[in-house]
Coordinates of C-alpha atoms in Angstrom, one line a residue:
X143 CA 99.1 51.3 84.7
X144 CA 102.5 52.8 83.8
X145 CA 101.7 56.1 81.2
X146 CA 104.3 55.8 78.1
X147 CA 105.9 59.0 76.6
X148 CA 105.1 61.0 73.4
X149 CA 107.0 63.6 72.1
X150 CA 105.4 66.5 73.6
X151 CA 107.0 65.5 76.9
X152 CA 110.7 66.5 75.5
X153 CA 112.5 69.5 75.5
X154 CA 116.1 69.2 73.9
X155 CA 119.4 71.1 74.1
X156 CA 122.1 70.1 72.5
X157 CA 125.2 70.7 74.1
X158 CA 128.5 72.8 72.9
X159 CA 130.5 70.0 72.3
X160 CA 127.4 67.7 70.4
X161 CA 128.0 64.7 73.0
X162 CA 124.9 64.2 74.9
X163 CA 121.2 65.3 74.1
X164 CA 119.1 66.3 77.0
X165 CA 115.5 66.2 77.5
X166 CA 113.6 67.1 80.0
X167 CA 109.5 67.2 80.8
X168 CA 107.6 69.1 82.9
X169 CA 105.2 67.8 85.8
X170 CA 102.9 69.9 88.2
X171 CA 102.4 68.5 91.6
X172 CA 99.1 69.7 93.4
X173 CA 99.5 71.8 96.7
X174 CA 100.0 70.3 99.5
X175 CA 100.6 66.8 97.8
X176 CA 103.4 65.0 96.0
X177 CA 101.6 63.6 93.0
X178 CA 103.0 60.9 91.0
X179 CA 101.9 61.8 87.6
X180 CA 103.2 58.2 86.1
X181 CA 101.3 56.0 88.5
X182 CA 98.0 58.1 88.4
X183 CA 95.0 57.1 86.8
X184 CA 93.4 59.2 83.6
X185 CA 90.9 60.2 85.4
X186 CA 92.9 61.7 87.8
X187 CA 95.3 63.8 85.7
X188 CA 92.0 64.9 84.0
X189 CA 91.1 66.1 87.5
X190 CA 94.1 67.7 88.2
X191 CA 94.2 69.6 85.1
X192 CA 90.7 70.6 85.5
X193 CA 91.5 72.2 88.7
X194 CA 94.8 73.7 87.1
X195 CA 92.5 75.1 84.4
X196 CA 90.2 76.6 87.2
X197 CA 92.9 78.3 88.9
X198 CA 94.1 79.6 86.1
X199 CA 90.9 81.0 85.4
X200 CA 90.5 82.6 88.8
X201 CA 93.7 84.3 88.6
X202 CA 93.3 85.7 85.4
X203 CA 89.6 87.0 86.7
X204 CA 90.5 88.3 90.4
X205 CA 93.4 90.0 88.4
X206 CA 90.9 91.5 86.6
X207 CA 89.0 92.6 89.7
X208 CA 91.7 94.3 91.0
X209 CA 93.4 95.9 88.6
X210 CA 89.7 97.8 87.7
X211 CA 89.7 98.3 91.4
X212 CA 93.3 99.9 91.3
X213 CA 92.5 101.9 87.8
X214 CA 89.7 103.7 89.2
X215 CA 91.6 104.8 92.3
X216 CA 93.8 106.5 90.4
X217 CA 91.4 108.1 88.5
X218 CA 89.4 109.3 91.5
X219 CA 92.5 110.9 92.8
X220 CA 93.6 112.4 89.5
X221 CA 90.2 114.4 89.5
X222 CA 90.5 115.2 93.1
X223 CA 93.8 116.3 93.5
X224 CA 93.2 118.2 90.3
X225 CA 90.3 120.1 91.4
X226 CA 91.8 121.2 95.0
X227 CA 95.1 122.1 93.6
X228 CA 93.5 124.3 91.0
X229 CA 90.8 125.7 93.8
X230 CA 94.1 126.7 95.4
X231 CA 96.0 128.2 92.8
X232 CA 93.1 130.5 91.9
X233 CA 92.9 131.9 95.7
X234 CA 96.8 132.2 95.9
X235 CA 98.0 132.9 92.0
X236 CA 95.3 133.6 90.2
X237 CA 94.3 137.5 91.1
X238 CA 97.7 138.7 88.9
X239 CA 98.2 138.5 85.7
X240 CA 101.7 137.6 84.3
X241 CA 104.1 140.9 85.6
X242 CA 102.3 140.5 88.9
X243 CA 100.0 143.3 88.7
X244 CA 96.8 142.3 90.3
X245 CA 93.7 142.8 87.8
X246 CA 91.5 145.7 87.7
X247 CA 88.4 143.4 88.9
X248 CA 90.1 142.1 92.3
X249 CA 88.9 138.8 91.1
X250 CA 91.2 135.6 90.2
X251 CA 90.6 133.7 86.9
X252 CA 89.0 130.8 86.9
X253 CA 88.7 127.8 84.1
X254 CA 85.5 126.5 82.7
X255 CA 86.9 123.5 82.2
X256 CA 88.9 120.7 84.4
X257 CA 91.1 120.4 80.8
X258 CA 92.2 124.4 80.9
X259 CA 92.4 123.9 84.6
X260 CA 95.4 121.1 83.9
X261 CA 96.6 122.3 80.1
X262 CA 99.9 123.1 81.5
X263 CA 101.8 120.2 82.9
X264 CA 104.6 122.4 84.3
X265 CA 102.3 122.9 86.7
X266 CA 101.3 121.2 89.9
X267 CA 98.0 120.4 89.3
X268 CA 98.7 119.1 85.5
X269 CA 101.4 117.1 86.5
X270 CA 99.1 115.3 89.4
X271 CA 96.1 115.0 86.8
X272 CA 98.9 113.6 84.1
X273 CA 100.2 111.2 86.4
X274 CA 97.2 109.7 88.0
X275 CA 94.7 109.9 84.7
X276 CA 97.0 108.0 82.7
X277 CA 98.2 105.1 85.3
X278 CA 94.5 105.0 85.9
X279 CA 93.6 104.4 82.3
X280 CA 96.2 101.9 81.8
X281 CA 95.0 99.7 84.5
X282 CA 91.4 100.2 83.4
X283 CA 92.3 99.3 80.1
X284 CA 95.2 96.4 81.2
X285 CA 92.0 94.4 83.3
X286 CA 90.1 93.6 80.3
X287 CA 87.0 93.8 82.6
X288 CA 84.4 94.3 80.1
X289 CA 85.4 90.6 78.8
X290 CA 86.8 89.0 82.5
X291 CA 83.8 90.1 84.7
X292 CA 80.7 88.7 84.5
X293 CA 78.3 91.7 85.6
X294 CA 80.1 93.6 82.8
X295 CA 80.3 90.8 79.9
X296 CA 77.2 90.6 77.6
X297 CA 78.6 87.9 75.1
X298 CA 79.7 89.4 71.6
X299 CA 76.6 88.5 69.7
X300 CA 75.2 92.2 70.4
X301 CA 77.0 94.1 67.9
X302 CA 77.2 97.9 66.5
X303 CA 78.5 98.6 63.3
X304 CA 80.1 95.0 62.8
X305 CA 81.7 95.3 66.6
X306 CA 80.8 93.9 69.8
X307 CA 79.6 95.7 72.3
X308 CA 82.2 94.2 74.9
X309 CA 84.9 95.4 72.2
X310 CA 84.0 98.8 72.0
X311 CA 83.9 98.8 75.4
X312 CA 87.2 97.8 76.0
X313 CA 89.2 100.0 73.4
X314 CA 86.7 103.3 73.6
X315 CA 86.8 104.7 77.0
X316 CA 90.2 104.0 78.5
X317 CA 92.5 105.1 75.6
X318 CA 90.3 107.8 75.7
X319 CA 91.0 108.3 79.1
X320 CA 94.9 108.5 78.0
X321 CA 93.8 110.7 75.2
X322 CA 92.2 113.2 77.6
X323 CA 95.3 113.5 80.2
X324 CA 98.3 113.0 77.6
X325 CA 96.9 115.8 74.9
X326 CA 96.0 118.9 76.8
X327 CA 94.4 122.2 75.5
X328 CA 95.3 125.5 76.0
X329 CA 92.7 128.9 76.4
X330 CA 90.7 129.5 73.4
X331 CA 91.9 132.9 73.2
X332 CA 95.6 131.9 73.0
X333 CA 95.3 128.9 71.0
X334 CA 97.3 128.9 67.9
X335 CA 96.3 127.0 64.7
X336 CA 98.6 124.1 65.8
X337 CA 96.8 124.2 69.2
X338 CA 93.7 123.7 67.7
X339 CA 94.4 120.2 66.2
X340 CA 95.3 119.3 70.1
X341 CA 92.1 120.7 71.0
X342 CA 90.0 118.7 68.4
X343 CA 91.9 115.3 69.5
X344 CA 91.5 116.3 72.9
X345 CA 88.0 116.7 72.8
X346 CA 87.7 113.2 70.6
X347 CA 89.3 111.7 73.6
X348 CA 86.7 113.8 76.1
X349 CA 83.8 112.3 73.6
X350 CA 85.4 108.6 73.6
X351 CA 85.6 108.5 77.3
X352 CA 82.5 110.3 78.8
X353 CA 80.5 110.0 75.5
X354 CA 81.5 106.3 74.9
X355 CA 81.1 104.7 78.6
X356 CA 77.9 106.1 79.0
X357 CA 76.7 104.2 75.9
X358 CA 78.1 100.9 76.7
X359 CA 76.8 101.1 80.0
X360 CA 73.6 101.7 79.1
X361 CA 73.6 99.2 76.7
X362 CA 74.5 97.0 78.9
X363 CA 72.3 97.7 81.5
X364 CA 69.8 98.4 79.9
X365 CA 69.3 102.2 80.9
X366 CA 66.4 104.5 79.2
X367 CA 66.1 103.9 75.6
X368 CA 68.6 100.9 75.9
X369 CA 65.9 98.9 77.8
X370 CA 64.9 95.3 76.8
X371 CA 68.0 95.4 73.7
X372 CA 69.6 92.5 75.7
X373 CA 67.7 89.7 77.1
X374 CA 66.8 89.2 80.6
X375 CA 69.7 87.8 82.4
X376 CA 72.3 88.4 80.4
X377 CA 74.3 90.5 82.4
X378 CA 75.3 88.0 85.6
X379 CA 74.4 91.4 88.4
X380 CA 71.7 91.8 91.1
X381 CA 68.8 93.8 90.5
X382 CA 70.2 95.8 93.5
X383 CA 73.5 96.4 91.8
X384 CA 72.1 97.7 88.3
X385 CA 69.8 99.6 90.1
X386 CA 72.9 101.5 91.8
X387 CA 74.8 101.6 88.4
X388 CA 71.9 103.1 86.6
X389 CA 71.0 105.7 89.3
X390 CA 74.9 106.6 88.8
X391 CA 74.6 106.6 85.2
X392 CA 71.5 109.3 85.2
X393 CA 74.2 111.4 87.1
X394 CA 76.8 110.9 84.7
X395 CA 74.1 112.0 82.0
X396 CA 72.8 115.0 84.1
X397 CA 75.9 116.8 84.9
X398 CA 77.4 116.1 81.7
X399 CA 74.5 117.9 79.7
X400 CA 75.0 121.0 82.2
X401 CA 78.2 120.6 80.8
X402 CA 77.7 121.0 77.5
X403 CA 74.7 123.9 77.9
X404 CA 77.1 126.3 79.6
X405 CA 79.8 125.8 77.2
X406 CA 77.6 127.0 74.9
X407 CA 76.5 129.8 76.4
X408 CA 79.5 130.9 77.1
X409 CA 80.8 130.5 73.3
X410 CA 77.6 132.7 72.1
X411 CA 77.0 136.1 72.5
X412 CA 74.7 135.9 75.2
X413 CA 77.3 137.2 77.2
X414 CA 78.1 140.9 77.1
X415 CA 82.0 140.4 75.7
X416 CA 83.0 143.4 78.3
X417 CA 82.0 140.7 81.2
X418 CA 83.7 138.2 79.8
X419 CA 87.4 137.5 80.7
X420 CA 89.7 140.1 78.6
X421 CA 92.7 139.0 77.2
X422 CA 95.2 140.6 74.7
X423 CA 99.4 141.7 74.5
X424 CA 101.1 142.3 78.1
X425 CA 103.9 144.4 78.2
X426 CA 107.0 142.1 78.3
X427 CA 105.5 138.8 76.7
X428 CA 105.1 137.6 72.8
X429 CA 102.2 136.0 73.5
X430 CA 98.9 136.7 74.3
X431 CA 98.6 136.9 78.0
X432 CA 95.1 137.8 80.6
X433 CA 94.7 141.3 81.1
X434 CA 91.5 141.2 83.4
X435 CA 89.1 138.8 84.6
X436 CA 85.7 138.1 84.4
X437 CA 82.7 139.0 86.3
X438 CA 81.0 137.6 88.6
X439 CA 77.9 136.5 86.5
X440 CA 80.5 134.6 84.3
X441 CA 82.8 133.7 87.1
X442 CA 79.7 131.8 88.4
X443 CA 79.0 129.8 84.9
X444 CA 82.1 129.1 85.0
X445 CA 82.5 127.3 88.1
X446 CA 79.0 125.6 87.4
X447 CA 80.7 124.5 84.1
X448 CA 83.8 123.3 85.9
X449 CA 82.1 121.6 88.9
X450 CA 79.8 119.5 86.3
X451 CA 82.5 118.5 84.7
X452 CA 84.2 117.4 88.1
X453 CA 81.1 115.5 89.2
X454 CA 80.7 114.1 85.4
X455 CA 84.1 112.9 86.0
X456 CA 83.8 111.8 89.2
X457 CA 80.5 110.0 88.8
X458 CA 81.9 107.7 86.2
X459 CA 85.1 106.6 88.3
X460 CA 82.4 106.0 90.8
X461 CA 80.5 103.7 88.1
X462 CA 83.7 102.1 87.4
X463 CA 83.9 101.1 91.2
X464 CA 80.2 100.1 91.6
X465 CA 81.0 97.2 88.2
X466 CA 84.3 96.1 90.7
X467 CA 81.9 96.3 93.9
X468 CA 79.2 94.3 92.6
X469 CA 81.5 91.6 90.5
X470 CA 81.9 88.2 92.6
X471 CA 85.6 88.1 90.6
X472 CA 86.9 90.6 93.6
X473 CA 85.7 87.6 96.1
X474 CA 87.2 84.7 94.4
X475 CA 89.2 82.6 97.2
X476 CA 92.3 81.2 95.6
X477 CA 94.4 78.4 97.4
X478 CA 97.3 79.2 99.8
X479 CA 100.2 77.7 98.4
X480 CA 101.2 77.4 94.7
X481 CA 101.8 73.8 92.6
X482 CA 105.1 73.0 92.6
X483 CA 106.8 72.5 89.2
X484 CA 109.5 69.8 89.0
X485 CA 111.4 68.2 86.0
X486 CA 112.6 65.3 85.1
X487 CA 115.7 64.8 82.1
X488 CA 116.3 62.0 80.1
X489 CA 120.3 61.9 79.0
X490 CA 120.8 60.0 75.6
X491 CA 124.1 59.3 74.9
X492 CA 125.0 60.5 71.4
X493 CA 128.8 60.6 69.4
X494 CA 128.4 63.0 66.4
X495 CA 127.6 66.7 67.2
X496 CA 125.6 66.7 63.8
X497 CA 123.5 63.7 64.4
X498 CA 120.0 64.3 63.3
X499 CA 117.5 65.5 65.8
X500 CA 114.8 63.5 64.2
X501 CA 116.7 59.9 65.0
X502 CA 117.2 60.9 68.5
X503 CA 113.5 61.9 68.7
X504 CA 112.6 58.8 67.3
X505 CA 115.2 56.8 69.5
X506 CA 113.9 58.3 72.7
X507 CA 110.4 57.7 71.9
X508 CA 111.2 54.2 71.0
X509 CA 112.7 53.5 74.6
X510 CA 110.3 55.1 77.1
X511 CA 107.1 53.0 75.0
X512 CA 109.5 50.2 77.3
X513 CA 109.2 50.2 80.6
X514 CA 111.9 48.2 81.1
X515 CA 114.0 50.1 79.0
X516 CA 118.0 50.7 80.7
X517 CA 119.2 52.8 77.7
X518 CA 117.2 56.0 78.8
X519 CA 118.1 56.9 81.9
X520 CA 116.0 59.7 84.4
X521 CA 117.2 61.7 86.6
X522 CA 116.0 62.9 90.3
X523 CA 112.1 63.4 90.3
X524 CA 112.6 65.9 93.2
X525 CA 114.6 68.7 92.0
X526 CA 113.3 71.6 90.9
X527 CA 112.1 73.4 87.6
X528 CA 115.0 75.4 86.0
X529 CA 116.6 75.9 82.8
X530 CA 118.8 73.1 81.4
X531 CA 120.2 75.1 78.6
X532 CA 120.2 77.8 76.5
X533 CA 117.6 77.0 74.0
X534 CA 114.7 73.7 73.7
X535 CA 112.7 72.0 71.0
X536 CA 109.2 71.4 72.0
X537 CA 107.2 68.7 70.7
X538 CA 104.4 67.0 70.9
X539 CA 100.4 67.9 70.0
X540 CA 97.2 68.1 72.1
X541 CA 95.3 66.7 69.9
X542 CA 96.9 64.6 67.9
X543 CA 99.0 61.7 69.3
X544 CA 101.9 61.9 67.1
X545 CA 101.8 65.4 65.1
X546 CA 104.0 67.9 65.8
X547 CA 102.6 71.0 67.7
X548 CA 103.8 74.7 66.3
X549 CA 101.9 76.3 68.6
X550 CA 104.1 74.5 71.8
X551 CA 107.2 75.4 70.1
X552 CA 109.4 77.7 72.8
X553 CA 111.3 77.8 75.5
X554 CA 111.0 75.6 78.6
X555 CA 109.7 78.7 81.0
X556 CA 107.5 79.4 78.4
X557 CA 105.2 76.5 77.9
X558 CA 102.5 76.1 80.5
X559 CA 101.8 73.4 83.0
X560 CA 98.2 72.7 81.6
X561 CA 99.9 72.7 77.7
X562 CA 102.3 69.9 79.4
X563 CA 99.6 67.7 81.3
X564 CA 97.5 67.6 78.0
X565 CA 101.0 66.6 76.2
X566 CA 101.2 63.6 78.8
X567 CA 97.7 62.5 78.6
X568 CA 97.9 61.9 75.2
X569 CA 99.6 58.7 75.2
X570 CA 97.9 57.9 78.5
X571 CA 94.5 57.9 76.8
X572 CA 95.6 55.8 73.8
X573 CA 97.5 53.2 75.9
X574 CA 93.8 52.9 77.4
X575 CA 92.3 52.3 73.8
X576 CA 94.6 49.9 73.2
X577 CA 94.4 47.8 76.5
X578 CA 90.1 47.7 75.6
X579 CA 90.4 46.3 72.2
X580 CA 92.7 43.8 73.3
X581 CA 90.3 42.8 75.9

């Protein structure tokens, strides 16, 4: 059975000088096989588009995989690098204040937080935690895991506030991950009134991505007071697997909550202000500038303070990697060699450079329903896929045989082989119809 031609098997481009009209269609041969699309049977385009759509699929997902995989590398590594530059800094830099003079306590300042530790990104270690923070939260947010994995997808019945759980976990915690490395904070005690809107956004993007993960993990796995709110089985993951994301999670919760009880304590005045870190006007500098540092009481909150945040931080890269660890995505085997695209052109002769594109569309189609037909000629069926002009006219519906499809309307590298095996089935399917009621 010879397939005729509809109209979504045409691309035109009219030449400059308006004497020929060129179409061409796009086939996809299988690896490893030439497949004549024309002499194949329904049911086997219908199997070869179903393993096109599969591959698609698996790309799409195993992208997915990776790119998590690749996000939360870089995030690992921004905290890391972070934490042992600033480590160093503090035993090499950090005993003198701005003219050099070493302070009065012998002791080198310290942050209480990984965000004072990188506010300035002149520096080494801001420029590292800049760098690999933000590449990390674009590829976390670029692999649209929480909707391409399925031991992170719950469906997006579960809802809060009108929005799926799935969506809020997809635009909360990685553009609060950018939030966090692109809008840094400066020392409360220098902080202007301007500097204090960047400190308020900064800590919306600390709450969004530490704050906001933790939720829709727990959600999702069902963690403490989020037990039994989705049913069993709805997250595709071994008990094995959630039990290692929700023994991270506890972590994530533990260290964050040491967090936030020694940043209080060190905002309240529990904490004899003379032990505290003194700052005020240095001779030679506008701005306010360390005079001495703390003691060691506070020096040690401090570095609690700091190290939870580390390990808060560090914990939920790691829970980031357990979701890529446990997803069978990562695993998917694609196939060794690519389909090969080829196309075919149709020339019409035409004499007026103005002639109407609807009669040579209805001209063309008129011919190919004949197999027989000597006025449209095709060219080589071995040559490759490539442009054939400038610009193409697509035609042609999915679902309906004659229609025109707006949503197939663009250029020839931009319509997809599945879009252009659906096209073609089209009139293969109703030459069947046709061929049983005459029977």
């Amino acid at each position: 059975m010879r397939a005729t031609k509809s109209k979504s098997d045409y691309r035109s481009s009219r030449s400059v000088g308006g004497v020929r009209s060129t179409r061409s269609c796009v086939s996809m041969v299988p690896p490893g096989a030439e497949f004549d699309l024309e002499s194949s049977t329904l049911q086997e385009q219908i199997r070869t588009i179903g393993a096109q759509t599969s591959f698609i699929e698996a790309v799409s997902r195993k992208r997915s995989a990776n790119l998590l995989l690749a996000g939360s590398v870089s995030g690992l590594l921004g905290f890391l690098f972070a934490f042992v530059i600033g480590i160093i800094a503090e035993q090499t830099e950090g005993r003198a204040d701005a003219n050099g003079v070493p302070f009065k306590s012998g002791r080198g300042y310290f942050p209480a937080t990984v965000s004072e530790m990188v506010h300035n990104p002149a520096k080494p270690e801001g420029k590292v935690f800049f760098a690999f923070c933000f590449v990390g939260a674009i590829m976390i947010f670029q692999s649209w895991y929480p909707m391409q994995l399925r031991n992170a997808y719950i469906g997006d019945d579960a809802q809060v506030c009108g929005i799926s759980w799935v969506t809020a976990r997809q635009f909360i915690p990685a553009p609060g991950m950018m939030m966090l490395s692109i809008i840094t904070t400066v020392p409360a005690a220098k902080a202007t009134i301007t500097d204090d809107f960047c400190i308020m956004l900064h800590l919306v993007g600390a709450a969004m991505l530490f704050v906001g993960y933790f939720i829709c993990e727990a959600h999702a796995i069902g963690w403490g007071p989020f037990n039994g709110c989705l049913e069993k089985g709805k997250l595709n993951d071994t008990e094995d697997s959630i039990l290692r994301r929700k023994l991270c999670l506890t972590g994530i919760g533990f260290f964050y909550l040491i967090f936030l009880v020694i940043q209080v304590v060190l905002c309240t005045p529990l904490i004899d202000p003379k032990e505290n870190d003194q700052w005020g006007h240095l001779a030679g500098h506008d701005d306010i500038q360390l005079l001495n540092t703390a003691t060691w009481k506070v020096k040690w909150l401090k570095v609690v303070s700091y190290g939870s945040e580390v390990f808060c931080g560090l914990l939920l890269i790691s829970s980031h990697l357990l979701v890529w660890h446990s997803c069978e995505e990562r695993l998917y085997d694609l196939p060794e060699s690519l389909a090969a695209l080829h196309s075919r052109i149709i020339n019409v002769e035409t004499d007026d450079e103005e002639d109407d594109e609807d009669s040579i569309e209805d001209e063309l189609t008129e011919n190919t329903e004949n197999a027989n037909c000597g006025a449209v000629r095709w060219a080589d069926a071995d040559g490759p896929l490539q442009r054939q002009g400038p610009m193409y006219d697509v035609w042609g519906a999915v679902d309906a045989f004659s229609a025109p499809s707006p949503w197939l309307a663009g250029r020839l590298d931009c319509v997809t082989p599945l879009a252009a095996q659906c096209a073609r089935i089209a009139p293969c399917a109703r030459l069947c119809a046709g061929e049983a009621r005459s029977s």
